[in-house]
Amino acid sequence: MLSFPAADVPDEALVAGSWRRGAGAPVETVDPATGLAIATVHAVTVEEVAEAAEGAARAAADPGWRSLLPHRRARLLHRIADLIEETAEQLAALQTADTGKALTETRALVASAAGTFRYTAAALETAEESITPSRGDYLTMSVFEPVGVVGAINPWNSPVASDAQKLAPALAAGNAVLLKPAEWTPLVSLALGRLVTRALAELGLPPGLLSVLPGRGSVVGDAIVRHPCVGKVTFTGGTATGRTIAHAAADKTMPVSLELGGKSPTIVLADADIEQALAGVMFGVFSSSGQSCIAGSRLFVARERYDAFVGELVARVRKLRVGPGTSPDTQVAPLVHHRHRDTVAGYVDLARSEGARVLCGGSAPEGEAYRDGAYYLPTVLDGLDNASRTCQEEIFGPVLVALPFDDEEDLVRMANDSVYGLACGIWTRDHRAAWRIARRVDAGTVWINTYKQFSIATPFGGLKDSGLGREKGRDGMRAYQRQKSLYWGTSDAPLPWAN
Ligand code: NAP
């Protein structure tokens, strides 16, 4: 159950500092555990996107913001972090209601969102611009300036964390932001918008620095990308959408950052600590019900250990507790939406038609408690070729495909035989093998004897079709700035062509 009054569910858009019902179509957001509506949020129109973009451009150019010193901008980020921490339980409950995710996960995501604002504030206060070595009679330096207005477009799987990951560095860099949440899950972004509005008002900063614009991607998202005031788009979502956005950005010669999909290999070598690997493989793919870009959804096990490992894994997966996100016992919560559950079920049907053996799961759970929710059982498949669609396409649900490998060459060939390159897990006691494989595998992040651990201090992003650019880390905010070089003459000697 929601732990806050229904009247407090945020359902208005934030357009250039004004809270209002969007002038577009109403969209009901649904609790995927119950199928019941939580709120009706009206989409904004293309005209309202333009109003927000123009308001953002004015706010970004406001001297009170543009010339605000870094330590004062950092105060804004700290204040937003304070407000997130003060309302952490409500935000977690709201995200659980909107996305279905287990409360244990949404609480951690809210804490990490606050941490992102604090880390970014510290990075902002300690960031340095540089004087570069001179090769003549001049002083040269590199300075970083805001791009102005940033469009931030996010998917539905972890809104509070993805919003913070874009909002904190974009504001730290001195920009205004147009934030577009996914149509299925706008509530946490709107709640975050309320907190940012409050922090801006307390510090006397322009309210138009943040707009939160709910609505469909092909209308609202597209209008953000194409608006002439928008100078950079940062996008997290599917690869096909990322490509569409990159094409539109190319028409404006506008930079984009893309955090896209994955089909990440998780690798168990013959000498792995089996207990550790079993727990890590299960957590890596079935936490968040597999709705995670970095889900370790292709399992490669050394052939000599394959039957024993996969047999024990399946026995344990059958015991995972499936239930509503609000229950403290739940390990596998419902999927975000009934339509997405049907997509995942369609992939398991495809796997069957490709010759897969369904070792466990393969359907929605039975029973009254699950009847109205978007549940799907954690599923393990095998008997497929790595070239099959099931092994190649991102399912984004609780579905693991297991494959044996013969030797390191065979393993690396299969692991890299994917359009994606987001993440990889390696389970072994042999540090030399771990090093070799980690260096050879196409992945932006490699975990060795752990999985899905994250630090805001460590850059994150994908290779190949998994994305362009990096988020997080001390330099995360540089992705929202333009670098400028300055030359300052220091000599009284006559310049060339001087009389
Ligand atoms: P999606 O369909 O690509 O949507 C992502 C966002 O883009 C949504 O807000 C969507 O709006 C919007 N959008 C859709 N079409 C657009 C267009 N033409 N122009 C501008 N915006 C547009 O992805 P999803 O199904 O929500 O999310 C799942 C995907 O996200 C998976 O592939 C997953 O791997 C990826 N993901 C990647 C990372 C990472 O860091 N690499 C993290 C999380 C998720 P509407 O939904 O409102 O239509």
Coordinates of C-alpha atoms and ligand atoms in Angstrom, one line a residue:
M1 CA 0.0 0.0 0.0
L2 CA 1.1 3.6 -0.5
S3 CA 2.4 5.1 2.6
F4 CA 1.2 8.6 1.8
P5 CA -2.3 10.1 1.1
A6 CA -3.6 9.5 -2.4
A7 CA -4.3 13.3 -2.6
D8 CA -0.5 13.8 -2.5
V9 CA 0.2 11.7 -5.6
P10 CA 1.8 14.2 -8.0
D11 CA -0.3 14.4 -11.2
E12 CA 0.6 17.8 -12.6
A13 CA 3.3 18.7 -15.1
L14 CA 5.9 21.3 -14.3
V15 CA 6.3 23.7 -17.3
A16 CA 8.8 26.5 -17.0
G17 CA 8.2 26.9 -13.3
S18 CA 4.4 26.6 -13.3
W19 CA 2.6 23.5 -12.1
R20 CA -0.5 22.6 -14.2
R21 CA -2.4 19.9 -15.8
G22 CA -0.8 19.2 -19.1
A23 CA -3.0 20.2 -22.1
G24 CA -2.5 16.8 -23.8
A25 CA -4.2 13.4 -23.4
P26 CA -4.8 11.9 -20.0
V27 CA -2.7 8.8 -19.2
E28 CA -3.7 6.5 -16.3
T29 CA -0.7 5.2 -14.4
V30 CA -1.3 1.8 -12.9
D31 CA 0.1 -0.2 -10.0
P32 CA 1.4 -3.3 -11.7
A33 CA 0.9 -5.4 -8.5
T34 CA -2.8 -4.8 -8.5
G35 CA -3.8 -3.5 -11.9
L36 CA -5.5 -0.5 -10.1
A37 CA -5.0 3.1 -11.3
I38 CA -2.9 5.3 -9.1
A39 CA -3.3 8.6 -10.9
T40 CA -4.2 10.2 -14.1
V41 CA -1.5 12.4 -15.5
H42 CA -2.2 14.6 -18.5
A43 CA 0.6 14.7 -21.1
V44 CA 2.0 18.0 -22.1
T45 CA 1.6 19.2 -25.7
V46 CA 4.3 20.2 -28.2
E47 CA 3.4 23.8 -27.5
E48 CA 4.0 23.3 -23.8
V49 CA 7.4 21.7 -24.6
A50 CA 8.2 24.9 -26.5
E51 CA 7.1 27.0 -23.6
A52 CA 9.2 24.9 -21.2
A53 CA 12.3 25.1 -23.5
E54 CA 12.0 28.9 -23.9
G55 CA 11.5 29.3 -20.2
A56 CA 14.6 27.1 -19.6
A57 CA 16.7 29.1 -22.0
R58 CA 15.7 32.3 -20.1
A59 CA 16.5 30.6 -16.7
A60 CA 19.8 29.3 -17.9
A61 CA 20.8 32.8 -19.1
D62 CA 19.7 34.5 -15.9
P63 CA 22.7 36.2 -14.4
G64 CA 21.7 35.0 -10.9
W65 CA 22.2 31.4 -12.2
R66 CA 24.8 31.8 -14.9
S67 CA 27.3 33.6 -12.7
L68 CA 26.4 31.7 -9.5
L69 CA 29.7 30.5 -8.0
P70 CA 30.3 26.7 -7.8
H71 CA 30.0 26.5 -4.0
R72 CA 26.7 28.2 -4.2
R73 CA 25.4 25.9 -7.0
A74 CA 26.6 23.1 -4.8
R75 CA 24.2 24.3 -2.1
L76 CA 21.3 23.7 -4.4
L77 CA 22.4 20.1 -4.9
H78 CA 22.8 19.6 -1.2
R79 CA 19.4 21.0 -0.5
I80 CA 17.8 18.7 -3.1
A81 CA 19.6 15.8 -1.4
D82 CA 18.3 16.9 2.0
L83 CA 14.7 17.0 0.6
I84 CA 15.1 13.6 -1.0
E85 CA 16.3 12.2 2.3
E86 CA 13.5 13.8 4.2
T87 CA 10.9 12.3 1.9
A88 CA 12.7 9.1 1.2
E89 CA 10.0 6.7 2.4
Q90 CA 7.3 8.5 0.3
L91 CA 9.5 8.5 -2.8
A92 CA 10.3 4.8 -2.4
A93 CA 6.7 3.9 -1.8
L94 CA 5.7 6.0 -4.8
Q95 CA 8.2 4.3 -7.1
T96 CA 7.2 0.9 -5.8
A97 CA 3.5 1.7 -6.6
D98 CA 4.4 3.1 -10.0
T99 CA 7.0 0.6 -11.2
G100 CA 6.2 -2.5 -9.2
K101 CA 9.7 -2.7 -7.9
A102 CA 10.3 -4.2 -4.4
L103 CA 10.5 -1.6 -1.6
T104 CA 13.9 -2.9 -0.6
E105 CA 15.2 -1.9 -4.1
T106 CA 13.3 1.4 -4.3
R107 CA 14.6 2.5 -0.9
A108 CA 18.2 1.8 -2.1
L109 CA 17.5 3.7 -5.3
V110 CA 16.2 6.7 -3.4
A111 CA 19.3 6.7 -1.1
S112 CA 21.5 6.5 -4.2
A113 CA 19.7 9.4 -5.8
A114 CA 20.4 11.6 -2.7
G115 CA 24.0 10.3 -2.8
T116 CA 24.3 11.3 -6.5
F117 CA 23.3 14.9 -5.6
R118 CA 25.8 15.0 -2.8
Y119 CA 28.7 13.4 -4.7
T120 CA 28.1 15.8 -7.7
A121 CA 28.0 18.8 -5.3
A122 CA 31.5 17.7 -4.0
A123 CA 32.8 17.1 -7.6
L124 CA 31.5 20.6 -8.5
E125 CA 33.2 22.3 -5.6
T126 CA 36.5 20.6 -6.3
A127 CA 36.5 20.7 -10.1
E128 CA 39.3 22.6 -11.7
E129 CA 39.8 24.4 -15.0
S130 CA 43.2 24.1 -16.3
I131 CA 46.0 26.4 -17.5
T132 CA 47.6 24.4 -20.3
P133 CA 51.4 24.4 -21.1
S134 CA 52.3 27.4 -23.3
R135 CA 54.1 27.0 -26.6
G136 CA 54.6 30.7 -27.2
D137 CA 54.2 34.1 -25.7
Y138 CA 50.8 33.6 -24.3
L139 CA 48.9 32.0 -21.5
T140 CA 46.4 29.3 -22.5
M141 CA 43.6 27.9 -20.5
S142 CA 40.6 25.6 -20.9
V143 CA 37.3 26.7 -19.5
F144 CA 34.0 24.8 -19.4
E145 CA 30.7 26.5 -20.0
P146 CA 27.1 25.2 -19.7
V147 CA 25.4 24.1 -22.9
G148 CA 22.3 26.0 -21.8
V149 CA 19.3 23.8 -21.9
V150 CA 19.6 20.0 -21.5
G151 CA 16.9 17.5 -22.5
A152 CA 16.9 14.5 -20.2
I153 CA 14.8 11.5 -21.4
N154 CA 14.5 8.5 -19.1
P155 CA 13.0 5.0 -19.2
W156 CA 10.6 3.4 -16.7
N157 CA 12.8 1.0 -14.9
S158 CA 14.5 3.1 -12.2
P159 CA 13.2 6.6 -12.5
V160 CA 14.5 8.2 -9.3
A161 CA 18.0 7.0 -9.8
S162 CA 18.1 7.8 -13.5
D163 CA 16.6 11.2 -13.0
A164 CA 19.2 12.0 -10.3
Q165 CA 22.0 10.7 -12.5
K166 CA 21.1 13.3 -15.2
L167 CA 19.7 16.1 -13.2
A168 CA 22.5 16.5 -10.7
P169 CA 25.4 16.8 -13.2
A170 CA 23.3 18.9 -15.6
L171 CA 22.4 21.4 -12.9
A172 CA 26.0 21.3 -11.5
A173 CA 27.3 22.2 -14.9
G174 CA 25.1 25.4 -14.9
N175 CA 22.3 24.3 -17.2
A176 CA 18.5 24.3 -17.1
V177 CA 16.8 20.9 -17.6
L178 CA 13.8 19.5 -19.4
L179 CA 13.1 16.1 -17.9
K180 CA 10.9 13.6 -19.6
P181 CA 9.8 10.6 -17.7
A182 CA 8.4 7.4 -19.3
E183 CA 4.7 7.5 -20.0
W184 CA 4.2 4.5 -17.7
T185 CA 6.0 5.9 -14.7
P186 CA 5.9 9.7 -14.4
L187 CA 5.1 9.9 -10.7
V188 CA 8.6 9.9 -9.1
S189 CA 9.9 12.4 -11.6
L190 CA 7.0 14.7 -10.8
A191 CA 7.6 14.2 -7.0
L192 CA 11.3 15.0 -7.6
G193 CA 10.2 18.1 -9.5
R194 CA 8.3 19.3 -6.5
L195 CA 11.5 19.0 -4.3
V196 CA 13.6 20.8 -6.8
T197 CA 11.0 23.6 -7.2
R198 CA 11.1 24.0 -3.4
A199 CA 14.9 24.1 -3.3
L200 CA 15.1 26.6 -6.1
A201 CA 12.5 28.9 -4.3
E202 CA 14.4 28.6 -1.0
L203 CA 17.6 29.7 -2.7
G204 CA 16.0 32.4 -4.8
L205 CA 17.0 30.7 -8.1
P206 CA 14.9 30.9 -11.3
P207 CA 12.0 28.4 -11.2
G208 CA 12.3 27.6 -14.9
L209 CA 15.6 25.7 -14.3
L210 CA 13.6 22.5 -14.3
S211 CA 10.6 21.4 -16.2
V212 CA 9.1 17.9 -15.9
L213 CA 7.2 17.0 -19.0
P214 CA 5.1 13.8 -19.0
G215 CA 3.8 12.3 -22.2
R216 CA 4.6 9.9 -25.0
G217 CA 8.2 9.7 -26.3
S218 CA 7.4 10.1 -30.0
V219 CA 5.5 13.4 -29.2
V220 CA 7.0 15.0 -26.1
G221 CA 10.4 13.4 -26.3
D222 CA 10.8 14.2 -30.0
A223 CA 9.7 17.8 -29.4
I224 CA 12.4 18.2 -26.7
V225 CA 15.1 16.7 -29.0
R226 CA 14.2 19.0 -31.9
H227 CA 13.6 22.2 -30.1
P228 CA 16.2 24.8 -31.1
C229 CA 16.8 26.0 -27.5
V230 CA 17.9 22.5 -26.5
G231 CA 21.7 22.2 -26.7
K232 CA 22.3 18.6 -25.5
V233 CA 20.2 15.5 -25.0
T234 CA 21.0 12.8 -22.5
F235 CA 19.0 9.7 -23.0
T236 CA 18.6 6.4 -21.3
G237 CA 16.4 3.7 -22.9
G238 CA 16.2 1.2 -25.8
T239 CA 18.8 1.1 -28.6
A240 CA 16.2 1.7 -31.4
T241 CA 14.9 4.9 -29.6
G242 CA 18.5 6.0 -29.0
R243 CA 19.3 5.8 -32.7
T244 CA 16.2 7.8 -33.6
I245 CA 17.3 10.5 -31.2
A246 CA 20.8 10.4 -32.5
H247 CA 19.5 11.0 -36.1
A248 CA 17.4 13.9 -34.9
A249 CA 20.4 15.3 -33.0
A250 CA 22.6 15.0 -36.1
D251 CA 20.2 17.4 -37.9
K252 CA 21.0 20.1 -35.3
T253 CA 24.7 19.0 -34.9
M254 CA 23.8 18.6 -31.2
P255 CA 25.7 16.3 -28.8
V256 CA 23.9 13.3 -27.3
S257 CA 24.7 10.8 -24.6
L258 CA 23.1 7.5 -25.0
E259 CA 22.7 4.8 -22.3
L260 CA 21.1 1.9 -24.1
G261 CA 20.2 -1.7 -23.9
G262 CA 22.2 -4.8 -23.1
K263 CA 22.4 -8.6 -23.1
S264 CA 25.2 -9.1 -20.7
P265 CA 27.2 -12.3 -20.3
T266 CA 27.7 -13.7 -16.8
I267 CA 30.5 -16.2 -16.9
V268 CA 31.2 -19.1 -14.5
L269 CA 34.7 -20.6 -14.9
A270 CA 35.4 -24.2 -13.7
D271 CA 37.2 -23.0 -10.6
A272 CA 34.5 -20.5 -9.4
D273 CA 33.3 -20.4 -5.8
I274 CA 30.0 -22.1 -6.6
E275 CA 28.0 -20.7 -3.7
Q276 CA 29.1 -17.2 -4.6
A277 CA 28.4 -17.6 -8.3
L278 CA 25.0 -19.1 -7.7
A279 CA 23.9 -16.2 -5.6
G280 CA 25.5 -13.6 -7.9
V281 CA 24.1 -15.0 -11.1
M282 CA 20.5 -15.1 -9.6
F283 CA 20.8 -11.6 -8.2
G284 CA 22.4 -10.3 -11.4
V285 CA 19.5 -11.4 -13.6
F286 CA 16.4 -11.7 -11.4
S287 CA 16.7 -8.6 -9.1
S288 CA 14.4 -5.9 -10.5
S289 CA 12.6 -8.8 -12.2
G290 CA 15.3 -8.6 -14.9
Q291 CA 14.2 -5.1 -15.9
S292 CA 17.7 -3.8 -15.7
C293 CA 19.9 -2.7 -18.6
I294 CA 22.8 -4.6 -16.9
A295 CA 20.9 -7.8 -16.2
G296 CA 23.3 -10.7 -16.6
S297 CA 20.9 -12.5 -19.0
R298 CA 23.3 -14.8 -20.8
L299 CA 24.9 -17.4 -18.5
F300 CA 28.0 -19.1 -19.8
V301 CA 29.2 -22.1 -17.7
A302 CA 32.4 -24.2 -18.2
R303 CA 31.1 -27.4 -19.8
E304 CA 32.5 -29.7 -17.1
R305 CA 30.5 -27.8 -14.4
Y306 CA 27.4 -27.0 -16.6
D307 CA 24.9 -29.7 -15.5
A308 CA 25.7 -29.5 -11.8
F309 CA 25.7 -25.7 -11.8
V310 CA 22.6 -25.2 -13.9
G311 CA 20.8 -28.0 -11.9
E312 CA 21.5 -26.3 -8.6
L313 CA 20.7 -22.9 -10.0
V314 CA 17.3 -24.0 -11.2
A315 CA 16.5 -25.6 -7.8
R316 CA 17.2 -22.3 -6.1
V317 CA 15.4 -20.1 -8.7
R318 CA 12.2 -22.2 -8.1
K319 CA 12.4 -21.1 -4.4
L320 CA 12.7 -17.3 -5.2
R321 CA 9.8 -15.5 -3.5
V322 CA 7.5 -13.8 -6.1
G323 CA 5.2 -11.2 -4.7
P324 CA 4.2 -7.6 -4.5
G325 CA 6.9 -5.0 -4.1
T326 CA 5.4 -3.8 -0.8
S327 CA 6.1 -7.2 0.9
P328 CA 9.5 -7.3 2.7
D329 CA 9.9 -11.0 1.7
T330 CA 9.6 -10.4 -2.1
Q331 CA 12.6 -11.1 -4.2
V332 CA 10.9 -11.0 -7.6
A333 CA 8.2 -8.3 -7.9
P334 CA 5.8 -7.7 -10.8
L335 CA 6.9 -6.3 -14.1
V336 CA 6.3 -2.7 -14.8
H337 CA 3.2 -3.1 -16.8
H338 CA 0.8 -5.9 -18.0
R339 CA 1.8 -5.1 -21.6
H340 CA 5.4 -5.5 -20.8
R341 CA 4.7 -8.8 -19.1
D342 CA 3.0 -10.0 -22.3
T343 CA 6.2 -9.0 -24.3
V344 CA 8.3 -11.0 -21.9
A345 CA 5.9 -14.0 -22.2
G346 CA 6.1 -13.6 -26.0
Y347 CA 9.9 -14.0 -25.8
V348 CA 9.6 -17.2 -23.9
D349 CA 7.2 -18.5 -26.5
L350 CA 9.7 -17.5 -29.1
A351 CA 12.4 -19.4 -27.2
R352 CA 10.2 -22.5 -27.2
S353 CA 9.8 -22.2 -30.9
E354 CA 13.6 -21.9 -31.3
G355 CA 14.0 -25.2 -29.5
A356 CA 14.6 -24.0 -25.9
R357 CA 14.1 -26.3 -22.9
V358 CA 12.3 -24.3 -20.2
L359 CA 14.0 -25.5 -17.0
C360 CA 11.9 -23.4 -14.7
G361 CA 9.3 -20.7 -14.9
G362 CA 8.0 -20.0 -18.4
S363 CA 4.6 -18.6 -17.3
A364 CA 2.9 -16.2 -14.9
P365 CA 2.5 -17.6 -11.4
E366 CA -0.8 -19.2 -10.5
G367 CA -3.1 -18.3 -7.7
E368 CA -5.5 -15.6 -6.5
A369 CA -2.7 -13.4 -5.1
Y370 CA -1.1 -13.0 -8.6
R371 CA -4.3 -12.8 -10.6
D372 CA -4.4 -9.0 -11.2
G373 CA -0.7 -8.3 -11.2
A374 CA 1.8 -8.2 -14.0
Y375 CA 3.8 -11.1 -12.6
Y376 CA 6.1 -13.5 -14.4
L377 CA 8.0 -16.4 -12.9
P378 CA 11.8 -16.3 -13.0
T379 CA 12.7 -18.4 -15.9
V380 CA 15.8 -20.4 -16.9
L381 CA 16.2 -21.6 -20.5
D382 CA 18.8 -23.8 -22.2
G383 CA 19.3 -25.8 -25.3
L384 CA 19.7 -22.7 -27.5
D385 CA 22.4 -21.6 -29.9
N386 CA 24.0 -18.2 -29.0
A387 CA 22.9 -17.0 -32.5
S388 CA 19.2 -17.6 -31.7
R389 CA 17.0 -14.5 -31.3
T390 CA 16.4 -15.4 -27.6
C391 CA 20.2 -15.2 -26.9
Q392 CA 20.7 -12.1 -29.0
E393 CA 17.7 -9.8 -28.2
E394 CA 17.2 -7.9 -25.0
I395 CA 14.1 -9.4 -23.2
F396 CA 14.2 -7.0 -20.2
G397 CA 12.4 -9.5 -17.9
P398 CA 13.2 -12.3 -15.5
V399 CA 14.6 -14.7 -18.2
L400 CA 18.0 -16.3 -18.1
V401 CA 19.5 -18.3 -21.0
A402 CA 22.2 -20.8 -20.0
L403 CA 25.0 -22.0 -22.5
P404 CA 28.0 -24.2 -21.9
F405 CA 31.5 -23.2 -23.2
D406 CA 34.5 -25.4 -23.9
D407 CA 37.5 -23.1 -23.5
E408 CA 38.4 -19.4 -23.2
E409 CA 38.4 -18.8 -27.0
D410 CA 35.0 -20.3 -27.3
L411 CA 33.8 -18.3 -24.3
V412 CA 35.1 -14.9 -25.5
R413 CA 33.8 -15.5 -29.1
M414 CA 30.3 -16.2 -27.8
A415 CA 30.3 -13.5 -25.1
N416 CA 31.3 -10.9 -27.8
D417 CA 28.9 -12.3 -30.4
S418 CA 26.3 -9.7 -29.6
V419 CA 25.4 -6.2 -30.8
Y420 CA 25.5 -5.1 -27.2
G421 CA 28.5 -4.3 -24.9
L422 CA 27.1 -3.0 -21.6
A423 CA 28.3 -5.3 -18.8
C424 CA 29.8 -8.6 -18.0
G425 CA 30.3 -10.8 -14.8
I426 CA 33.1 -13.2 -14.3
W427 CA 33.1 -15.8 -11.5
T428 CA 36.5 -17.4 -10.9
R429 CA 39.3 -17.8 -8.3
D430 CA 41.9 -17.4 -11.1
H431 CA 42.9 -13.8 -11.1
R432 CA 44.9 -14.1 -14.3
A433 CA 42.0 -15.7 -16.2
A434 CA 39.7 -13.0 -14.8
W435 CA 42.1 -10.3 -16.0
R436 CA 42.4 -11.8 -19.5
I437 CA 38.7 -12.2 -20.0
A438 CA 37.8 -8.8 -18.6
R439 CA 40.2 -7.1 -21.0
R440 CA 38.9 -9.1 -24.0
V441 CA 35.2 -8.9 -23.5
D442 CA 33.2 -6.1 -25.1
A443 CA 31.6 -4.4 -22.1
G444 CA 31.6 -1.0 -20.6
T445 CA 31.6 -2.5 -17.0
V446 CA 33.0 -5.8 -15.9
W447 CA 32.3 -7.3 -12.5
I448 CA 34.7 -10.0 -11.1
N449 CA 33.2 -12.1 -8.3
T450 CA 30.4 -9.7 -7.8
Y451 CA 27.6 -8.2 -9.9
K452 CA 25.4 -5.1 -10.1
Q453 CA 27.5 -3.2 -7.6
F454 CA 27.6 0.5 -8.4
S455 CA 29.6 3.5 -7.3
I456 CA 28.6 7.0 -8.4
A457 CA 32.4 7.7 -8.5
T458 CA 33.0 5.1 -11.3
P459 CA 32.0 6.1 -14.9
F460 CA 29.3 4.0 -16.5
G461 CA 28.3 3.5 -20.1
G462 CA 28.2 1.0 -22.9
L463 CA 30.1 -0.1 -26.0
K464 CA 28.7 -1.0 -29.4
D465 CA 24.9 -0.8 -29.5
S466 CA 24.8 -0.2 -25.7
G467 CA 25.5 3.4 -25.9
L468 CA 27.7 6.5 -26.4
G469 CA 29.4 8.5 -23.7
R470 CA 29.8 8.0 -19.9
E471 CA 27.8 9.1 -16.9
K472 CA 28.9 9.5 -13.3
G473 CA 32.4 9.9 -11.9
R474 CA 34.2 13.2 -11.2
D475 CA 34.0 14.2 -14.8
G476 CA 30.3 13.3 -15.2
M477 CA 29.3 17.0 -15.3
R478 CA 31.7 17.7 -18.2
A479 CA 29.3 15.9 -20.5
Y480 CA 26.9 18.9 -19.9
Q481 CA 29.4 21.6 -20.7
R482 CA 31.2 23.0 -23.7
Q483 CA 35.0 23.3 -23.5
K484 CA 36.5 26.6 -24.6
S485 CA 40.2 27.5 -25.1
L486 CA 41.5 31.0 -24.2
Y487 CA 44.8 32.5 -25.3
W488 CA 46.1 35.5 -23.5
G489 CA 49.1 37.3 -25.0
T490 CA 51.9 38.0 -22.5
S491 CA 54.6 39.5 -24.6
D492 CA 55.3 43.2 -25.6
A493 CA 57.2 41.9 -28.7
P494 CA 55.6 43.0 -32.0
L495 CA 53.1 40.5 -33.4
P496 CA 53.7 39.2 -37.0
W497 CA 52.5 41.8 -39.5
A498 CA 52.9 44.6 -36.9
N499 CA 54.4 47.8 -38.5
Ligands
NAP1 P1 12.4 3.3 -24.6 O1 11.1 2.8 -25.2 O2 13.5 3.5 -25.5 O3 12.0 4.7 -23.9 C1 12.9 5.4 -23.1 C2 12.4 6.8 -23.1 O4 12.4 7.4 -24.4 C3 10.9 7.0 -22.6 O5 10.8 8.1 -21.8 C4 10.2 7.1 -23.9 O6 8.9 7.7 -23.8 C5 11.2 8.0 -24.7 N1 11.0 7.9 -26.2 C6 10.4 7.0 -27.0 N2 10.5 7.3 -28.3 C7 11.1 8.5 -28.3 C8 11.5 9.4 -29.4 N3 11.2 9.2 -30.7 N4 12.1 10.6 -29.1 C9 12.4 10.9 -27.8 N5 12.0 10.1 -26.7 C10 11.4 8.9 -27.0 O7 12.9 2.4 -23.5 P2 12.1 1.7 -22.3 O8 11.3 0.5 -22.8 O9 11.3 2.8 -21.5 O10 13.3 1.2 -21.3 C11 13.9 0.0 -21.5 C12 15.2 0.2 -22.2 O11 16.1 1.1 -21.5 C13 16.0 -1.1 -22.2 O12 16.6 -1.3 -23.5 C14 17.1 -0.9 -21.2 O13 18.3 -1.7 -21.4 C15 17.4 0.5 -21.4 N6 18.1 1.1 -20.2 C16 19.4 1.4 -20.3 C17 20.1 1.8 -19.2 C18 21.6 2.2 -19.3 O14 22.1 2.9 -18.4 N7 22.3 1.7 -20.3 C19 19.5 2.0 -18.0 C20 18.1 1.7 -17.9 C21 17.4 1.2 -19.0 P3 7.6 6.9 -23.5 O15 7.9 5.6 -22.8 O16 6.8 7.8 -22.7 O17 7.0 6.6 -24.9

